[in-house]
Amino acid sequence: MPHFGDYQNEIYLSGLSNLLPKLPVDFKLLEQRAEASMPASVLSYVQGGCGDEFTQRHNAEAFNHWGLVPRMMVDCTTRDLSIELFGLKLPCPIFLSPIGVLGICTPDGHGDLDVAKASARTGVPMIASTLSNDPIETVAKNLGDTPGFFQLYTPKDKKLAESLVYRAEAAGFKGIVVTLDTWLTGWRPRDLNSANFPQLRGHVLQNYFTDPCFRALLAKTPEEDPSGAIMQWAETFGKVLTWADLPWLRSLTKLPLILKGICHPDDARRSIDGGADGIFCSNHGGRQANGGVAAIDMLPAIVEASGSIPVLFDSGVRHGSDIVKALAMGASAVGVGRPYAYGLALDGTDGVIHVLRSLLAEADLLMAVDGFPTLAALRQGGVVRL
């Protein structure tokens, strides 16, 4: 039976023919390569965070104060990292977190499609962002047989919000992920110092420009008056969501409804009481608010409060060991963000696949060495605070 960890054997055996990996297998070198090759405006938007980026750094560093306790004399020659999530059988417990500038991470402007193709080839689900250089429908077609989810930035216009959800349903997405913390943009010095906001330059707005409800708001089409369409987008983006909106959100779809940005157990319980099918513990990777608690430190309380409801997690995930720790703490599935964006920028679809295979290989091998052949065994072992 093949395992994700077998990827290291492929690399070592290729080395016998003097073939080295095209991209690094570790995050530090991957980021360095991306820094050297990505356009400055794209790099700052992908890499940057809010304020002095304390929370962004803390998200990643906080994994270091949680540790696994190895168990010996356990047969881990056969391992199973598959999961069932919202009735879907998935080969691994990770997913591609939504990133709104994937389209401009590749020279051809179709990074969203490259990521969808990587999802199709690996079986790792993609959460496709509302902010995209290609329409929902085109992204969905490139997912192949791999299930995808659609992330909604809820616009102020309710008819437009409904239209986006209906389009995602019709395109075949298997769940709607509503981002709660981005009705306005946090203070991001890297982008502010270069006056760099890609959306205001017309990037990643195709889901709006192709939507009949959005086009009905315009005096002229986006093709006739791009600037007018961009300004209408700026006026429309970002509905302030309150608990009073949850029944309306729930009514939009029969698909699983996942609320992203939940970091307090009371909010998790209230979400579930209001009909949410999944809780997404995330602080947006530190991009939206600075000075907060690391997301991984908030995960245990969210898992406890959510009971049997699935808990997705992201923020600060850089290594396979981070994935394993989050799973051990009860996350149903773990999202990867910046690492795959760097792989995308460096080598398109193949770059994303390499990053995912590297993360999964590290996670698989760590579980094997530490004596956890299944996710159930891993969660039973849990973690300790260092």
XYZ file of C-alpha atoms in Angstrom:
386
model
C 0.000 0.000 0.000
C 1.546 3.369 -0.983
C 1.974 6.021 1.660
C 2.436 9.780 1.407
C 5.862 9.328 2.985
C 7.010 7.400 -0.090
C 7.645 10.773 -1.722
C 10.994 10.886 0.047
C 11.953 7.592 -1.596
C 11.181 9.090 -5.011
C 13.452 12.022 -4.232
C 16.333 9.905 -2.928
C 16.135 7.464 -5.835
C 16.063 10.323 -8.344
C 19.200 11.622 -6.664
C 21.022 8.490 -7.806
C 20.590 9.878 -11.346
C 21.736 13.312 -10.189
C 18.180 14.664 -10.284
C 17.371 17.091 -7.490
C 13.910 18.355 -6.531
C 12.958 21.345 -8.682
C 11.702 23.149 -5.586
C 12.804 22.925 -1.935
C 10.896 20.554 0.316
C 11.021 22.880 3.360
C 9.169 26.125 3.942
C 12.194 28.293 4.749
C 13.956 27.677 1.442
C 10.677 27.694 -0.471
C 9.875 31.157 0.854
C 13.368 32.387 0.014
C 12.996 31.173 -3.562
C 9.589 32.829 -3.830
C 10.934 36.111 -2.456
C 13.599 36.118 -5.153
C 11.215 35.406 -8.018
C 7.789 36.912 -7.300
C 6.886 40.462 -8.382
C 7.169 42.764 -5.372
C 3.509 43.797 -5.468
C 2.290 40.185 -5.463
C 4.812 39.052 -2.876
C 3.872 41.788 -0.412
C 0.185 40.938 -0.693
C 0.740 37.185 -0.249
C 3.456 37.407 2.369
C 2.332 40.401 4.380
C 0.183 40.585 7.457
C -1.538 43.113 9.659
C 0.270 45.745 11.732
C 3.785 44.752 12.728
C 2.828 41.160 11.796
C 3.195 39.879 15.363
C 0.102 37.683 15.099
C 1.214 36.341 11.742
C 4.578 35.298 13.209
C 3.004 34.087 16.431
C 0.610 31.827 14.511
C 3.564 29.908 13.093
C 5.777 30.025 16.172
C 3.022 28.891 18.564
C 3.126 25.367 17.130
C 6.512 25.058 18.857
C 4.974 25.125 22.328
C 2.825 22.095 21.611
C 4.423 18.661 21.432
C 3.578 15.081 20.551
C 4.511 12.208 22.849
C 5.845 9.246 20.816
C 4.512 5.772 21.449
C 6.825 2.842 20.727
C 6.359 -0.809 19.758
C 3.433 0.057 17.497
C 3.169 -1.444 14.003
C 2.897 1.555 11.674
C 3.875 -0.201 8.458
C 0.320 0.438 7.286
C -1.063 3.915 7.834
C -4.350 5.565 6.972
C -4.681 9.345 6.778
C -8.019 9.375 4.961
C -10.985 11.232 6.430
C -14.702 11.667 5.951
C -15.841 15.287 5.912
C -19.414 16.445 5.320
C -20.187 13.013 3.876
C -17.215 13.143 1.498
C -14.478 10.515 1.581
C -11.113 12.247 1.181
C -7.651 10.672 0.833
C -5.954 13.011 3.298
C -6.788 15.452 6.109
C -5.625 18.678 4.463
C -7.194 21.250 2.156
C -6.154 24.303 0.166
C -7.227 27.385 2.097
C -8.797 30.221 0.106
C -6.340 32.849 -1.138
C -7.755 35.791 -3.033
C -4.798 36.587 -5.287
C -4.001 33.173 -6.702
C -4.824 34.446 -10.172
C -1.941 36.906 -10.195
C 0.566 34.495 -8.649
C 1.263 33.103 -12.119
C 2.440 35.053 -15.174
C -0.583 34.059 -17.267
C -3.047 35.360 -14.650
C -4.798 32.009 -14.250
C -3.354 30.801 -10.971
C -6.802 29.803 -9.724
C -6.994 27.222 -12.499
C -3.497 25.914 -11.749
C -4.494 25.346 -8.138
C -7.721 23.632 -9.190
C -5.691 21.307 -11.440
C -3.375 20.520 -8.537
C -6.436 19.712 -6.440
C -7.684 17.379 -9.175
C -4.347 15.558 -9.352
C -3.788 15.180 -5.608
C -7.307 14.740 -4.246
C -6.704 17.642 -1.853
C -9.881 19.784 -1.786
C -9.629 23.428 -2.791
C -11.617 26.170 -1.122
C -12.012 28.554 -4.040
C -12.084 32.242 -3.153
C -14.714 34.749 -4.217
C -11.723 36.844 -5.346
C -10.601 35.070 -8.474
C -9.213 35.803 -11.919
C -11.445 33.075 -13.338
C -15.177 32.556 -12.775
C -16.514 30.023 -10.280
C -17.709 27.781 -13.061
C -14.315 27.552 -14.788
C -12.495 26.835 -11.534
C -14.977 24.066 -10.730
C -14.474 22.386 -14.093
C -10.748 22.107 -13.422
C -11.278 20.328 -10.103
C -12.081 17.080 -11.883
C -13.424 14.482 -9.463
C -11.976 16.178 -6.379
C -14.660 17.945 -4.321
C -14.259 21.680 -3.870
C -15.739 24.301 -1.576
C -16.591 27.926 -2.287
C -15.511 30.724 0.038
C -17.928 33.632 0.174
C -16.984 37.214 0.916
C -20.535 38.327 1.562
C -21.344 41.473 -0.452
C -23.650 44.207 0.829
C -26.148 43.485 -1.943
C -28.147 40.447 -0.816
C -29.209 39.508 -4.344
C -25.559 39.401 -5.385
C -24.685 37.239 -2.381
C -27.488 34.856 -3.263
C -26.379 34.763 -6.887
C -22.799 33.840 -5.947
C -24.001 31.017 -3.706
C -26.418 29.705 -6.336
C -23.671 29.776 -8.962
C -21.348 27.841 -6.636
C -24.061 25.237 -6.059
C -24.744 24.902 -9.771
C -21.027 24.574 -10.509
C -20.808 21.560 -8.217
C -19.094 22.888 -5.107
C -19.795 20.776 -2.023
C -19.975 23.448 0.669
C -20.062 27.192 1.303
C -17.399 28.731 3.539
C -18.412 32.195 4.761
C -15.488 34.364 5.838
C -16.607 36.487 8.782
C -13.655 38.776 9.463
C -13.219 40.570 6.150
C -16.022 43.071 5.718
C -13.217 45.620 5.589
C -9.456 45.290 5.204
C -7.125 45.314 8.196
C -4.142 47.684 8.471
C -1.430 46.167 6.245
C 1.699 48.367 6.190
C 3.484 46.445 3.432
C 0.686 47.122 0.985
C -0.044 50.608 2.277
C 3.560 51.732 1.879
C 3.386 50.818 -1.801
C -0.283 51.843 -2.215
C -0.846 48.318 -3.486
C -4.365 46.877 -3.456
C -4.779 44.440 -6.383
C -8.580 44.550 -6.487
C -8.620 48.302 -7.065
C -6.407 47.669 -10.078
C -9.004 45.301 -11.474
C -7.420 42.006 -10.457
C -9.292 38.922 -9.151
C -12.787 40.344 -9.703
C -14.084 37.969 -12.368
C -16.710 36.380 -10.131
C -18.271 39.816 -9.825
C -17.792 40.964 -13.411
C -19.431 37.774 -14.727
C -22.353 37.855 -12.305
C -25.700 39.033 -13.702
C -26.707 40.644 -10.397
C -23.477 42.615 -10.206
C -23.684 43.657 -13.833
C -27.222 44.908 -13.200
C -25.770 47.394 -10.715
C -23.594 48.995 -13.426
C -24.381 51.854 -15.780
C -21.928 50.324 -18.256
C -20.521 46.803 -18.511
C -17.071 46.003 -17.078
C -15.850 45.624 -20.648
C -17.024 49.145 -21.519
C -16.049 50.861 -18.277
C -13.575 48.835 -16.185
C -12.965 51.690 -13.733
C -16.671 52.094 -13.073
C -17.029 48.371 -12.403
C -14.088 48.408 -10.013
C -15.555 51.310 -8.052
C -18.915 49.537 -7.884
C -17.136 46.481 -6.528
C -15.486 48.631 -3.852
C -18.893 50.002 -2.843
C -20.497 46.552 -2.828
C -17.813 44.495 -1.096
C -18.098 43.689 2.575
C -21.424 43.213 4.314
C -21.182 43.534 8.087
C -22.484 40.170 9.280
C -24.175 39.787 12.659
C -25.917 36.867 14.322
C -29.159 38.256 12.931
C -27.859 37.383 9.449
C -27.233 33.726 10.224
C -30.782 32.526 9.413
C -30.522 34.297 6.044
C -27.122 32.721 5.326
C -28.472 29.327 6.323
C -31.449 29.779 4.002
C -29.255 30.395 0.952
C -28.178 26.801 0.470
C -28.727 23.194 1.404
C -24.996 22.618 1.088
C -22.900 22.422 4.254
C -22.457 25.923 5.691
C -19.054 26.523 7.298
C -18.310 29.719 9.205
C -14.681 30.859 8.931
C -13.000 32.993 11.575
C -14.523 31.422 14.689
C -12.019 31.678 17.553
C -14.166 31.798 20.706
C -16.038 28.737 22.005
C -19.199 30.765 22.638
C -19.191 31.808 18.962
C -18.758 28.180 17.953
C -21.764 27.110 20.010
C -23.877 29.970 18.723
C -22.918 29.144 15.123
C -23.978 25.540 15.568
C -27.226 26.555 17.239
C -27.890 28.777 14.219
C -27.506 25.930 11.752
C -23.826 25.935 10.790
C -22.585 22.537 9.649
C -18.919 23.276 10.235
C -16.695 25.566 12.271
C -13.532 27.012 10.741
C -11.077 28.057 13.448
C -8.854 30.692 11.836
C -7.575 34.202 12.389
C -6.936 34.711 8.668
C -3.261 33.955 9.106
C -2.753 37.247 10.916
C -3.677 39.244 7.813
C -6.768 40.920 9.216
C -6.080 41.651 12.880
C -2.844 42.025 14.809
C -2.164 41.474 18.496
C -4.317 38.395 18.879
C -3.864 34.903 20.264
C -2.289 32.337 17.958
C -4.954 30.336 16.173
C -3.520 26.969 17.245
C -3.858 28.009 20.910
C -7.581 28.619 20.391
C -8.214 25.307 18.642
C -8.715 23.019 21.687
C -11.537 25.133 23.118
C -13.210 25.360 19.699
C -13.042 21.590 19.255
C -14.539 21.011 22.704
C -17.336 23.521 22.116
C -18.165 22.089 18.680
C -18.855 18.562 19.863
C -19.518 16.326 16.869
C -19.535 19.216 14.371
C -16.435 19.213 12.102
C -13.778 21.796 12.890
C -11.572 23.031 10.085
C -8.369 24.846 10.996
C -5.769 27.061 9.365
C -3.374 29.926 10.223
C 0.363 29.513 10.609
C 0.642 26.058 9.038
C 4.109 25.796 7.521
C 5.224 22.203 8.111
C 3.914 18.665 8.157
C 4.458 18.624 11.916
C 2.055 21.584 12.230
C -0.591 19.571 10.405
C -0.101 16.580 12.695
C -0.306 18.695 15.844
C -3.530 20.381 14.731
C -5.053 16.985 13.910
C -3.930 15.615 17.278
C -5.704 18.557 18.925
C -8.958 17.588 17.251
C -9.099 19.442 13.947
C -11.114 17.494 11.375
C -8.983 18.860 8.523
C -6.135 21.364 8.270
C -5.751 24.128 5.708
C -2.541 25.103 3.950
C -2.121 28.688 2.724
C 1.095 30.562 1.999
C 3.238 27.449 1.323
C 1.158 26.403 -1.670
C 0.923 30.003 -2.919
C 4.725 30.060 -3.073
C 4.773 26.729 -4.895
C 2.210 28.103 -7.341
C 4.279 31.206 -8.032
C 7.434 29.173 -8.588
C 6.119 26.308 -10.706
C 2.374 26.534 -11.335
C 0.348 23.368 -10.866
C 3.443 21.213 -10.392
C 4.691 23.586 -7.712
C 1.460 23.278 -5.735
C 1.557 19.495 -6.052
C 5.158 19.389 -4.837
C 4.333 21.471 -1.766
C 1.312 19.329 -0.898
C 3.233 16.077 -1.388
C 6.089 17.392 0.770
C 3.759 18.422 3.606
C 1.872 15.139 3.477
C 5.088 13.126 3.353
C 6.432 14.870 6.435
C 3.128 14.403 8.263
C 2.885 10.735 7.304
C 6.467 9.945 8.295
C 6.096 11.783 11.603
C 3.026 9.738 12.468
C 4.841 6.538 11.507
C 7.931 7.276 13.594
C 5.874 8.442 16.581
C 3.681 5.351 16.592
C 0.364 6.636 15.264
C -0.902 4.531 12.333
C -4.292 6.274 12.194
C -5.759 9.668 12.936
C -7.821 8.093 15.702
C -4.638 6.883 17.401
C -3.060 10.307 16.924
C -5.996 12.071 18.560
C -6.017 9.581 21.407
C -2.349 10.421 22.000
C -3.022 14.147 21.809
C -0.441 16.805 22.547
C 1.181 18.350 25.599
C 1.971 21.994 26.291
C 5.733 22.496 26.325
